[in-house]
Amino acid sequence: MSKRAENAAPASEELSYEQARGELAEVVQKLESGGGTLEESLALWERGEHLAAVCQRWLDGAKAKLDAASS
């Protein structure tokens, strides 16, 4: 299995905010440490972008709930 395939998430994946944040931190650490190939780095970057979007959706949902509760 290629590194790209290992880092790809299934389309139906449902991560909690904490899971996505934790994995994103690992991705950032791997990217900062370097040492991988360009292909591996690109795959990690893409995974990080996906994880950041998951986190943002969770945060946006929480903000919407807070806004609705305070209206």
N, CA, C and O atoms as a Maestro MAE file, in Angstrom:
{
 s_m_m2io_version
 :::
 2.0.0
}

f_m_ct {
 s_m_title
 :::
 protein
 m_atom[284] {
  # First column is atom index #
  i_m_mmod_type
  r_m_x_coord
  r_m_y_coord
  r_m_z_coord
  i_m_residue_number
  s_m_chain_name
  s_m_pdb_residue_name
  s_m_pdb_atom_name
  i_m_atomic_number
  :::
  1 25 0.857 -1.182 0.000 1 A "MET " " N  " 7
  2 3 0.000 0.000 0.000 1 A "MET " " CA " 6
  3 2 0.897 1.238 0.000 1 A "MET " " C  " 6
  4 15 1.877 1.297 0.743 1 A "MET " " O  " 8
  5 25 0.566 2.210 -0.821 2 A "SER " " N  " 7
  6 3 1.366 3.424 -0.899 2 A "SER " " CA " 6
  7 2 1.085 4.319 0.305 2 A "SER " " C  " 6
  8 15 0.064 4.182 0.979 2 A "SER " " O  " 8
  9 25 2.014 5.235 0.556 3 A "LYS " " N  " 7
  10 3 1.815 6.196 1.647 3 A "LYS " " CA " 6
  11 2 0.573 7.033 1.375 3 A "LYS " " C  " 6
  12 15 -0.163 7.371 2.301 3 A "LYS " " O  " 8
  13 25 0.338 7.370 0.113 4 A "ARG " " N  " 7
  14 3 -0.825 8.178 -0.246 4 A "ARG " " CA " 6
  15 2 -2.109 7.445 0.143 4 A "ARG " " C  " 6
  16 15 -3.030 8.051 0.690 4 A "ARG " " O  " 8
  17 25 -2.172 6.142 -0.138 5 A "ALA " " N  " 7
  18 3 -3.361 5.366 0.203 5 A "ALA " " CA " 6
  19 2 -3.518 5.236 1.717 5 A "ALA " " C  " 6
  20 15 -4.640 5.230 2.224 5 A "ALA " " O  " 8
  21 25 -2.400 5.133 2.442 6 A "GLU " " N  " 7
  22 3 -2.470 5.020 3.895 6 A "GLU " " CA " 6
  23 2 -3.042 6.275 4.522 6 A "GLU " " C  " 6
  24 15 -3.723 6.201 5.545 6 A "GLU " " O  " 8
  25 25 -2.774 7.434 3.918 7 A "ASN " " N  " 7
  26 3 -3.206 8.705 4.497 7 A "ASN " " CA " 6
  27 2 -4.568 9.144 4.005 7 A "ASN " " C  " 6
  28 15 -5.119 10.123 4.509 7 A "ASN " " O  " 8
  29 25 -5.123 8.440 3.029 8 A "ALA " " N  " 7
  30 3 -6.425 8.825 2.491 8 A "ALA " " CA " 6
  31 2 -7.520 8.347 3.432 8 A "ALA " " C  " 6
  32 15 -7.469 7.230 3.948 8 A "ALA " " O  " 8
  33 25 -8.484 9.182 3.642 9 A "ALA " " N  " 7
  34 3 -9.599 8.836 4.526 9 A "ALA " " CA " 6
  35 2 -10.778 8.385 3.688 9 A "ALA " " C  " 6
  36 15 -10.992 8.906 2.593 9 A "ALA " " O  " 8
  37 25 -11.544 7.428 4.180 10 A "PRO " " N  " 7
  38 3 -12.752 7.050 3.468 10 A "PRO " " CA " 6
  39 2 -13.718 8.221 3.396 10 A "PRO " " C  " 6
  40 15 -13.788 9.033 4.319 10 A "PRO " " O  " 8
  41 25 -14.453 8.308 2.312 11 A "ALA " " N  " 7
  42 3 -15.382 9.432 2.130 11 A "ALA " " CA " 6
  43 2 -16.446 9.452 3.216 11 A "ALA " " C  " 6
  44 15 -16.915 10.524 3.601 11 A "ALA " " O  " 8
  45 25 -16.832 8.289 3.715 12 A "SER " " N  " 7
  46 3 -17.905 8.217 4.705 12 A "SER " " CA " 6
  47 2 -17.397 8.352 6.140 12 A "SER " " C  " 6
  48 15 -18.157 8.184 7.094 12 A "SER " " O  " 8
  49 25 -16.122 8.652 6.281 13 A "GLU " " N  " 7
  50 3 -15.518 8.737 7.609 13 A "GLU " " CA " 6
  51 2 -16.201 9.795 8.474 13 A "GLU " " C  " 6
  52 15 -16.448 10.915 8.028 13 A "GLU " " O  " 8
  53 25 -16.497 9.425 9.697 14 A "GLU " " N  " 7
  54 3 -17.051 10.366 10.671 14 A "GLU " " CA " 6
  55 2 -16.085 10.441 11.839 14 A "GLU " " C  " 6
  56 15 -15.962 9.493 12.615 14 A "GLU " " O  " 8
  57 25 -15.410 11.553 11.960 15 A "LEU " " N  " 7
  58 3 -14.477 11.755 13.058 15 A "LEU " " CA " 6
  59 2 -15.072 12.724 14.059 15 A "LEU " " C  " 6
  60 15 -15.770 13.667 13.688 15 A "LEU " " O  " 8
  61 25 -14.796 12.487 15.320 16 A "SER " " N  " 7
  62 3 -15.154 13.480 16.326 16 A "SER " " CA " 6
  63 2 -14.173 14.641 16.186 16 A "SER " " C  " 6
  64 15 -13.137 14.519 15.533 16 A "SER " " O  " 8
  65 25 -14.510 15.754 16.802 17 A "TYR " " N  " 7
  66 3 -13.610 16.903 16.788 17 A "TYR " " CA " 6
  67 2 -12.259 16.514 17.385 17 A "TYR " " C  " 6
  68 15 -11.210 16.857 16.839 17 A "TYR " " O  " 8
  69 25 -12.291 15.800 18.503 18 A "GLU " " N  " 7
  70 3 -11.063 15.427 19.193 18 A "GLU " " CA " 6
  71 2 -10.207 14.494 18.350 18 A "GLU " " C  " 6
  72 15 -8.983 14.629 18.329 18 A "GLU " " O  " 8
  73 25 -10.841 13.544 17.651 19 A "GLN " " N  " 7
  74 3 -10.094 12.640 16.783 19 A "GLN " " CA " 6
  75 2 -9.433 13.409 15.637 19 A "GLN " " C  " 6
  76 15 -8.255 13.207 15.341 19 A "GLN " " O  " 8
  77 25 -10.196 14.282 15.004 20 A "ALA " " N  " 7
  78 3 -9.663 15.058 13.881 20 A "ALA " " CA " 6
  79 2 -8.537 15.974 14.335 20 A "ALA " " C  " 6
  80 15 -7.512 16.080 13.662 20 A "ALA " " O  " 8
  81 25 -8.720 16.636 15.470 21 A "ARG " " N  " 7
  82 3 -7.689 17.536 15.995 21 A "ARG " " CA " 6
  83 2 -6.420 16.766 16.336 21 A "ARG " " C  " 6
  84 15 -5.317 17.223 16.037 21 A "ARG " " O  " 8
  85 25 -6.570 15.611 16.954 22 A "GLY " " N  " 7
  86 3 -5.408 14.799 17.316 22 A "GLY " " CA " 6
  87 2 -4.645 14.313 16.098 22 A "GLY " " C  " 6
  88 15 -3.416 14.375 16.057 22 A "GLY " " O  " 8
  89 25 -5.379 13.831 15.107 23 A "GLU " " N  " 7
  90 3 -4.715 13.371 13.893 23 A "GLU " " CA " 6
  91 2 -4.074 14.537 13.149 23 A "GLU " " C  " 6
  92 15 -2.995 14.389 12.575 23 A "GLU " " O  " 8
  93 25 -4.728 15.689 13.154 24 A "LEU " " N  " 7
  94 3 -4.161 16.878 12.514 24 A "LEU " " CA " 6
  95 2 -2.841 17.262 13.174 24 A "LEU " " C  " 6
  96 15 -1.891 17.636 12.485 24 A "LEU " " O  " 8
  97 25 -2.773 17.175 14.484 25 A "ALA " " N  " 7
  98 3 -1.526 17.477 15.191 25 A "ALA " " CA " 6
  99 2 -0.421 16.513 14.769 25 A "ALA " " C  " 6
  100 15 0.731 16.917 14.611 25 A "ALA " " O  " 8
  101 25 -0.771 15.235 14.586 26 A "GLU " " N  " 7
  102 3 0.215 14.250 14.128 26 A "GLU " " CA " 6
  103 2 0.693 14.566 12.720 26 A "GLU " " C  " 6
  104 15 1.883 14.450 12.424 26 A "GLU " " O  " 8
  105 25 -0.226 14.963 11.853 27 A "VAL " " N  " 7
  106 3 0.122 15.315 10.478 27 A "VAL " " CA " 6
  107 2 1.085 16.498 10.471 27 A "VAL " " C  " 6
  108 15 2.087 16.487 9.756 27 A "VAL " " O  " 8
  109 25 0.777 17.512 11.267 28 A "VAL " " N  " 7
  110 3 1.645 18.695 11.338 28 A "VAL " " CA " 6
  111 2 3.031 18.298 11.825 28 A "VAL " " C  " 6
  112 15 4.034 18.764 11.283 28 A "VAL " " O  " 8
  113 25 3.098 17.446 12.838 29 A "GLN " " N  " 7
  114 3 4.390 17.005 13.364 29 A "GLN " " CA " 6
  115 2 5.189 16.282 12.282 29 A "GLN " " C  " 6
  116 15 6.385 16.528 12.127 29 A "GLN " " O  " 8
  117 25 4.539 15.398 11.540 30 A "LYS " " N  " 7
  118 3 5.230 14.669 10.472 30 A "LYS " " CA " 6
  119 2 5.733 15.617 9.395 30 A "LYS " " C  " 6
  120 15 6.853 15.470 8.906 30 A "LYS " " O  " 8
  121 25 4.904 16.590 9.025 31 A "LEU " " N  " 7
  122 3 5.326 17.549 8.003 31 A "LEU " " CA " 6
  123 2 6.489 18.403 8.492 31 A "LEU " " C  " 6
  124 15 7.421 18.679 7.737 31 A "LEU " " O  " 8
  125 25 6.434 18.819 9.745 32 A "GLU " " N  " 7
  126 3 7.505 19.651 10.293 32 A "GLU " " CA " 6
  127 2 8.817 18.893 10.438 32 A "GLU " " C  " 6
  128 15 9.892 19.483 10.328 32 A "GLU " " O  " 8
  129 25 8.734 17.592 10.685 33 A "SER " " N  " 7
  130 3 9.953 16.809 10.861 33 A "SER " " CA " 6
  131 2 10.639 16.539 9.527 33 A "SER " " C  " 6
  132 15 11.839 16.265 9.485 33 A "SER " " O  " 8
  133 25 9.880 16.616 8.440 34 A "GLY " " N  " 7
  134 3 10.464 16.414 7.115 34 A "GLY " " CA " 6
  135 2 10.904 14.977 6.909 34 A "GLY " " C  " 6
  136 15 10.467 14.062 7.607 34 A "GLY " " O  " 8
  137 25 11.776 14.808 5.938 35 A "GLY " " N  " 7
  138 3 12.333 13.479 5.706 35 A "GLY " " CA " 6
  139 2 11.553 12.626 4.735 35 A "GLY " " C  " 6
  140 15 12.076 11.626 4.244 35 A "GLY " " O  " 8
  141 25 10.320 12.989 4.442 36 A "GLY " " N  " 7
  142 3 9.525 12.203 3.510 36 A "GLY " " CA " 6
  143 2 9.735 12.667 2.081 36 A "GLY " " C  " 6
  144 15 10.378 13.684 1.820 36 A "GLY " " O  " 8
  145 25 9.185 11.904 1.180 37 A "THR " " N  " 7
  146 3 9.246 12.291 -0.223 37 A "THR " " CA " 6
  147 2 8.231 13.396 -0.480 37 A "THR " " C  " 6
  148 15 7.364 13.678 0.349 37 A "THR " " O  " 8
  149 25 8.359 14.006 -1.634 38 A "LEU " " N  " 7
  150 3 7.399 15.041 -2.015 38 A "LEU " " CA " 6
  151 2 5.989 14.454 -2.070 38 A "LEU " " C  " 6
  152 15 5.035 15.083 -1.611 38 A "LEU " " O  " 8
  153 25 5.857 13.257 -2.628 39 A "GLU " " N  " 7
  154 3 4.539 12.611 -2.711 39 A "GLU " " CA " 6
  155 2 3.951 12.377 -1.323 39 A "GLU " " C  " 6
  156 15 2.763 12.616 -1.104 39 A "GLU " " O  " 8
  157 25 4.772 11.913 -0.388 40 A "GLU " " N  " 7
  158 3 4.300 11.683 0.978 40 A "GLU " " CA " 6
  159 2 3.890 12.999 1.640 40 A "GLU " " C  " 6
  160 15 2.873 13.070 2.330 40 A "GLU " " O  " 8
  161 25 4.684 14.019 1.424 41 A "SER " " N  " 7
  162 3 4.365 15.329 2.007 41 A "SER " " CA " 6
  163 2 3.065 15.883 1.445 41 A "SER " " C  " 6
  164 15 2.259 16.445 2.186 41 A "SER " " O  " 8
  165 25 2.857 15.731 0.156 42 A "LEU " " N  " 7
  166 3 1.607 16.195 -0.457 42 A "LEU " " CA " 6
  167 2 0.410 15.427 0.080 42 A "LEU " " C  " 6
  168 15 -0.643 16.012 0.333 42 A "LEU " " O  " 8
  169 25 0.565 14.126 0.256 43 A "ALA " " N  " 7
  170 3 -0.528 13.316 0.803 43 A "ALA " " CA " 6
  171 2 -0.842 13.747 2.234 43 A "ALA " " C  " 6
  172 15 -2.008 13.845 2.615 43 A "ALA " " O  " 8
  173 25 0.192 14.001 3.017 44 A "LEU " " N  " 7
  174 3 -0.022 14.472 4.387 44 A "LEU " " CA " 6
  175 2 -0.700 15.830 4.388 44 A "LEU " " C  " 6
  176 15 -1.610 16.070 5.182 44 A "LEU " " O  " 8
  177 25 -0.265 16.721 3.505 45 A "TRP " " N  " 7
  178 3 -0.866 18.054 3.412 45 A "TRP " " CA " 6
  179 2 -2.352 17.941 3.086 45 A "TRP " " C  " 6
  180 15 -3.181 18.609 3.703 45 A "TRP " " O  " 8
  181 25 -2.684 17.093 2.115 46 A "GLU " " N  " 7
  182 3 -4.086 16.901 1.734 46 A "GLU " " CA " 6
  183 2 -4.892 16.339 2.891 46 A "GLU " " C  " 6
  184 15 -6.027 16.759 3.116 46 A "GLU " " O  " 8
  185 25 -4.324 15.401 3.621 47 A "ARG " " N  " 7
  186 3 -5.011 14.843 4.783 47 A "ARG " " CA " 6
  187 2 -5.210 15.931 5.841 47 A "ARG " " C  " 6
  188 15 -6.269 16.016 6.463 47 A "ARG " " O  " 8
  189 25 -4.193 16.751 6.035 48 A "GLY " " N  " 7
  190 3 -4.296 17.844 6.992 48 A "GLY " " CA " 6
  191 2 -5.389 18.824 6.611 48 A "GLY " " C  " 6
  192 15 -6.128 19.292 7.477 48 A "GLY " " O  " 8
  193 25 -5.504 19.140 5.331 49 A "GLU " " N  " 7
  194 3 -6.561 20.034 4.856 49 A "GLU " " CA " 6
  195 2 -7.936 19.437 5.160 49 A "GLU " " C  " 6
  196 15 -8.844 20.143 5.600 49 A "GLU " " O  " 8
  197 25 -8.078 18.148 4.923 50 A "HIS " " N  " 7
  198 3 -9.349 17.471 5.215 50 A "HIS " " CA " 6
  199 2 -9.651 17.526 6.709 50 A "HIS " " C  " 6
  200 15 -10.772 17.844 7.107 50 A "HIS " " O  " 8
  201 25 -8.666 17.220 7.527 51 A "LEU " " N  " 7
  202 3 -8.863 17.213 8.981 51 A "LEU " " CA " 6
  203 2 -9.187 18.607 9.503 51 A "LEU " " C  " 6
  204 15 -10.023 18.759 10.394 51 A "LEU " " O  " 8
  205 25 -8.531 19.618 8.955 52 A "ALA " " N  " 7
  206 3 -8.824 20.995 9.360 52 A "ALA " " CA " 6
  207 2 -10.262 21.360 9.008 52 A "ALA " " C  " 6
  208 15 -10.933 22.055 9.771 52 A "ALA " " O  " 8
  209 25 -10.738 20.890 7.853 53 A "ALA " " N  " 7
  210 3 -12.123 21.155 7.455 53 A "ALA " " CA " 6
  211 2 -13.105 20.453 8.386 53 A "ALA " " C  " 6
  212 15 -14.149 21.012 8.725 53 A "ALA " " O  " 8
  213 25 -12.776 19.233 8.801 54 A "VAL " " N  " 7
  214 3 -13.633 18.510 9.749 54 A "VAL " " CA " 6
  215 2 -13.721 19.292 11.055 54 A "VAL " " C  " 6
  216 15 -14.809 19.484 11.599 54 A "VAL " " O  " 8
  217 25 -12.570 19.742 11.553 55 A "CYS " " N  " 7
  218 3 -12.555 20.529 12.794 55 A "CYS " " CA " 6
  219 2 -13.379 21.800 12.639 55 A "CYS " " C  " 6
  220 15 -14.139 22.161 13.537 55 A "CYS " " O  " 8
  221 25 -13.234 22.478 11.508 56 A "GLN " " N  " 7
  222 3 -13.968 23.717 11.291 56 A "GLN " " CA " 6
  223 2 -15.473 23.473 11.251 56 A "GLN " " C  " 6
  224 15 -16.244 24.287 11.760 56 A "GLN " " O  " 8
  225 25 -15.900 22.364 10.653 57 A "ARG " " N  " 7
  226 3 -17.341 22.045 10.635 57 A "ARG " " CA " 6
  227 2 -17.865 21.836 12.042 57 A "ARG " " C  " 6
  228 15 -18.952 22.307 12.378 57 A "ARG " " O  " 8
  229 25 -17.095 21.125 12.876 58 A "TRP " " N  " 7
  230 3 -17.507 20.926 14.268 58 A "TRP " " CA " 6
  231 2 -17.608 22.263 14.998 58 A "TRP " " C  " 6
  232 15 -18.578 22.511 15.714 58 A "TRP " " O  " 8
  233 25 -16.611 23.119 14.818 59 A "LEU " " N  " 7
  234 3 -16.621 24.414 15.492 59 A "LEU " " CA " 6
  235 2 -17.762 25.298 14.999 59 A "LEU " " C  " 6
  236 15 -18.405 25.986 15.792 59 A "LEU " " O  " 8
  237 25 -18.010 25.281 13.702 60 A "ASP " " N  " 7
  238 3 -19.124 26.059 13.153 60 A "ASP " " CA " 6
  239 2 -20.459 25.563 13.696 60 A "ASP " " C  " 6
  240 15 -21.347 26.359 14.000 60 A "ASP " " O  " 8
  241 25 -20.594 24.247 13.817 61 A "GLY " " N  " 7
  242 3 -21.824 23.684 14.364 61 A "GLY " " CA " 6
  243 2 -22.025 24.067 15.821 61 A "GLY " " C  " 6
  244 15 -23.139 24.378 16.240 61 A "GLY " " O  " 8
  245 25 -20.951 24.044 16.585 62 A "ALA " " N  " 7
  246 3 -21.042 24.431 17.997 62 A "ALA " " CA " 6
  247 2 -21.408 25.899 18.128 62 A "ALA " " C  " 6
  248 15 -22.220 26.267 18.976 62 A "ALA " " O  " 8
  249 25 -20.807 26.743 17.286 63 A "LYS " " N  " 7
  250 3 -21.120 28.170 17.327 63 A "LYS " " CA " 6
  251 2 -22.575 28.422 16.960 63 A "LYS " " C  " 6
  252 15 -23.236 29.258 17.577 63 A "LYS " " O  " 8
  253 25 -23.078 27.704 15.961 64 A "ALA " " N  " 7
  254 3 -24.468 27.863 15.567 64 A "ALA " " CA " 6
  255 2 -25.415 27.482 16.708 64 A "ALA " " C  " 6
  256 15 -26.426 28.148 16.931 64 A "ALA " " O  " 8
  257 25 -25.081 26.411 17.425 65 A "LYS " " N  " 7
  258 3 -25.908 26.005 18.560 65 A "LYS " " CA " 6
  259 2 -25.884 27.059 19.667 65 A "LYS " " C  " 6
  260 15 -26.915 27.361 20.268 65 A "LYS " " O  " 8
  261 25 -24.708 27.614 19.929 66 A "LEU " " N  " 7
  262 3 -24.607 28.657 20.952 66 A "LEU " " CA " 6
  263 2 -25.382 29.901 20.538 66 A "LEU " " C  " 6
  264 15 -26.078 30.510 21.350 66 A "LEU " " O  " 8
  265 25 -25.255 30.272 19.265 67 A "ASP " " N  " 7
  266 3 -25.986 31.441 18.764 67 A "ASP " " CA " 6
  267 2 -27.504 31.229 18.868 67 A "ASP " " C  " 6
  268 15 -28.246 32.141 19.233 67 A "ASP " " O  " 8
  269 25 -27.947 30.008 18.540 68 A "ALA " " N  " 7
  270 3 -29.392 29.711 18.603 68 A "ALA " " CA " 6
  271 2 -29.879 29.731 20.041 68 A "ALA " " C  " 6
  272 15 -30.992 30.177 20.321 68 A "ALA " " O  " 8
  273 25 -29.040 29.244 20.955 69 A "ALA " " N  " 7
  274 3 -29.446 29.200 22.367 69 A "ALA " " CA " 6
  275 2 -29.499 30.592 22.981 69 A "ALA " " C  " 6
  276 15 -30.258 30.825 23.922 69 A "ALA " " O  " 8
  277 25 -28.707 31.513 22.463 70 A "SER " " N  " 7
  278 3 -28.682 32.850 23.046 70 A "SER " " CA " 6
  279 2 -29.630 33.820 22.346 70 A "SER " " C  " 6
  280 15 -29.715 34.988 22.726 70 A "SER " " O  " 8
  281 25 -30.334 33.349 21.340 71 A "SER " " N  " 7
  282 3 -31.286 34.226 20.626 71 A "SER " " CA " 6
  283 2 -32.615 34.283 21.324 71 A "SER " " C  " 6
  284 15 -33.526 34.969 20.861 71 A "SER " " O  " 8
  :::
 }
 m_bond[283] {
  # First column is bond index #
  i_m_from
  i_m_to
  i_m_order
  :::
  1 1 2 1
  2 2 3 1
  3 3 4 2
  4 3 5 1
  5 5 6 1
  6 6 7 1
  7 7 8 2
  8 7 9 1
  9 9 10 1
  10 10 11 1
  11 11 12 2
  12 11 13 1
  13 13 14 1
  14 14 15 1
  15 15 16 2
  16 15 17 1
  17 17 18 1
  18 18 19 1
  19 19 20 2
  20 19 21 1
  21 21 22 1
  22 22 23 1
  23 23 24 2
  24 23 25 1
  25 25 26 1
  26 26 27 1
  27 27 28 2
  28 27 29 1
  29 29 30 1
  30 30 31 1
  31 31 32 2
  32 31 33 1
  33 33 34 1
  34 34 35 1
  35 35 36 2
  36 35 37 1
  37 37 38 1
  38 38 39 1
  39 39 40 2
  40 39 41 1
  41 41 42 1
  42 42 43 1
  43 43 44 2
  44 43 45 1
  45 45 46 1
  46 46 47 1
  47 47 48 2
  48 47 49 1
  49 49 50 1
  50 50 51 1
  51 51 52 2
  52 51 53 1
  53 53 54 1
  54 54 55 1
  55 55 56 2
  56 55 57 1
  57 57 58 1
  58 58 59 1
  59 59 60 2
  60 59 61 1
  61 61 62 1
  62 62 63 1
  63 63 64 2
  64 63 65 1
  65 65 66 1
  66 66 67 1
  67 67 68 2
  68 67 69 1
  69 69 70 1
  70 70 71 1
  71 71 72 2
  72 71 73 1
  73 73 74 1
  74 74 75 1
  75 75 76 2
  76 75 77 1
  77 77 78 1
  78 78 79 1
  79 79 80 2
  80 79 81 1
  81 81 82 1
  82 82 83 1
  83 83 84 2
  84 83 85 1
  85 85 86 1
  86 86 87 1
  87 87 88 2
  88 87 89 1
  89 89 90 1
  90 90 91 1
  91 91 92 2
  92 91 93 1
  93 93 94 1
  94 94 95 1
  95 95 96 2
  96 95 97 1
  97 97 98 1
  98 98 99 1
  99 99 100 2
  100 99 101 1
  101 101 102 1
  102 102 103 1
  103 103 104 2
  104 103 105 1
  105 105 106 1
  106 106 107 1
  107 107 108 2
  108 107 109 1
  109 109 110 1
  110 110 111 1
  111 111 112 2
  112 111 113 1
  113 113 114 1
  114 114 115 1
  115 115 116 2
  116 115 117 1
  117 117 118 1
  118 118 119 1
  119 119 120 2
  120 119 121 1
  121 121 122 1
  122 122 123 1
  123 123 124 2
  124 123 125 1
  125 125 126 1
  126 126 127 1
  127 127 128 2
  128 127 129 1
  129 129 130 1
  130 130 131 1
  131 131 132 2
  132 131 133 1
  133 133 134 1
  134 134 135 1
  135 135 136 2
  136 135 137 1
  137 137 138 1
  138 138 139 1
  139 139 140 2
  140 139 141 1
  141 141 142 1
  142 142 143 1
  143 143 144 2
  144 143 145 1
  145 145 146 1
  146 146 147 1
  147 147 148 2
  148 147 149 1
  149 149 150 1
  150 150 151 1
  151 151 152 2
  152 151 153 1
  153 153 154 1
  154 154 155 1
  155 155 156 2
  156 155 157 1
  157 157 158 1
  158 158 159 1
  159 159 160 2
  160 159 161 1
  161 161 162 1
  162 162 163 1
  163 163 164 2
  164 163 165 1
  165 165 166 1
  166 166 167 1
  167 167 168 2
  168 167 169 1
  169 169 170 1
  170 170 171 1
  171 171 172 2
  172 171 173 1
  173 173 174 1
  174 174 175 1
  175 175 176 2
  176 175 177 1
  177 177 178 1
  178 178 179 1
  179 179 180 2
  180 179 181 1
  181 181 182 1
  182 182 183 1
  183 183 184 2
  184 183 185 1
  185 185 186 1
  186 186 187 1
  187 187 188 2
  188 187 189 1
  189 189 190 1
  190 190 191 1
  191 191 192 2
  192 191 193 1
  193 193 194 1
  194 194 195 1
  195 195 196 2
  196 195 197 1
  197 197 198 1
  198 198 199 1
  199 199 200 2
  200 199 201 1
  201 201 202 1
  202 202 203 1
  203 203 204 2
  204 203 205 1
  205 205 206 1
  206 206 207 1
  207 207 208 2
  208 207 209 1
  209 209 210 1
  210 210 211 1
  211 211 212 2
  212 211 213 1
  213 213 214 1
  214 214 215 1
  215 215 216 2
  216 215 217 1
  217 217 218 1
  218 218 219 1
  219 219 220 2
  220 219 221 1
  221 221 222 1
  222 222 223 1
  223 223 224 2
  224 223 225 1
  225 225 226 1
  226 226 227 1
  227 227 228 2
  228 227 229 1
  229 229 230 1
  230 230 231 1
  231 231 232 2
  232 231 233 1
  233 233 234 1
  234 234 235 1
  235 235 236 2
  236 235 237 1
  237 237 238 1
  238 238 239 1
  239 239 240 2
  240 239 241 1
  241 241 242 1
  242 242 243 1
  243 243 244 2
  244 243 245 1
  245 245 246 1
  246 246 247 1
  247 247 248 2
  248 247 249 1
  249 249 250 1
  250 250 251 1
  251 251 252 2
  252 251 253 1
  253 253 254 1
  254 254 255 1
  255 255 256 2
  256 255 257 1
  257 257 258 1
  258 258 259 1
  259 259 260 2
  260 259 261 1
  261 261 262 1
  262 262 263 1
  263 263 264 2
  264 263 265 1
  265 265 266 1
  266 266 267 1
  267 267 268 2
  268 267 269 1
  269 269 270 1
  270 270 271 1
  271 271 272 2
  272 271 273 1
  273 273 274 1
  274 274 275 1
  275 275 276 2
  276 275 277 1
  277 277 278 1
  278 278 279 1
  279 279 280 2
  280 279 281 1
  281 281 282 1
  282 282 283 1
  283 283 284 2
  :::
 }
}
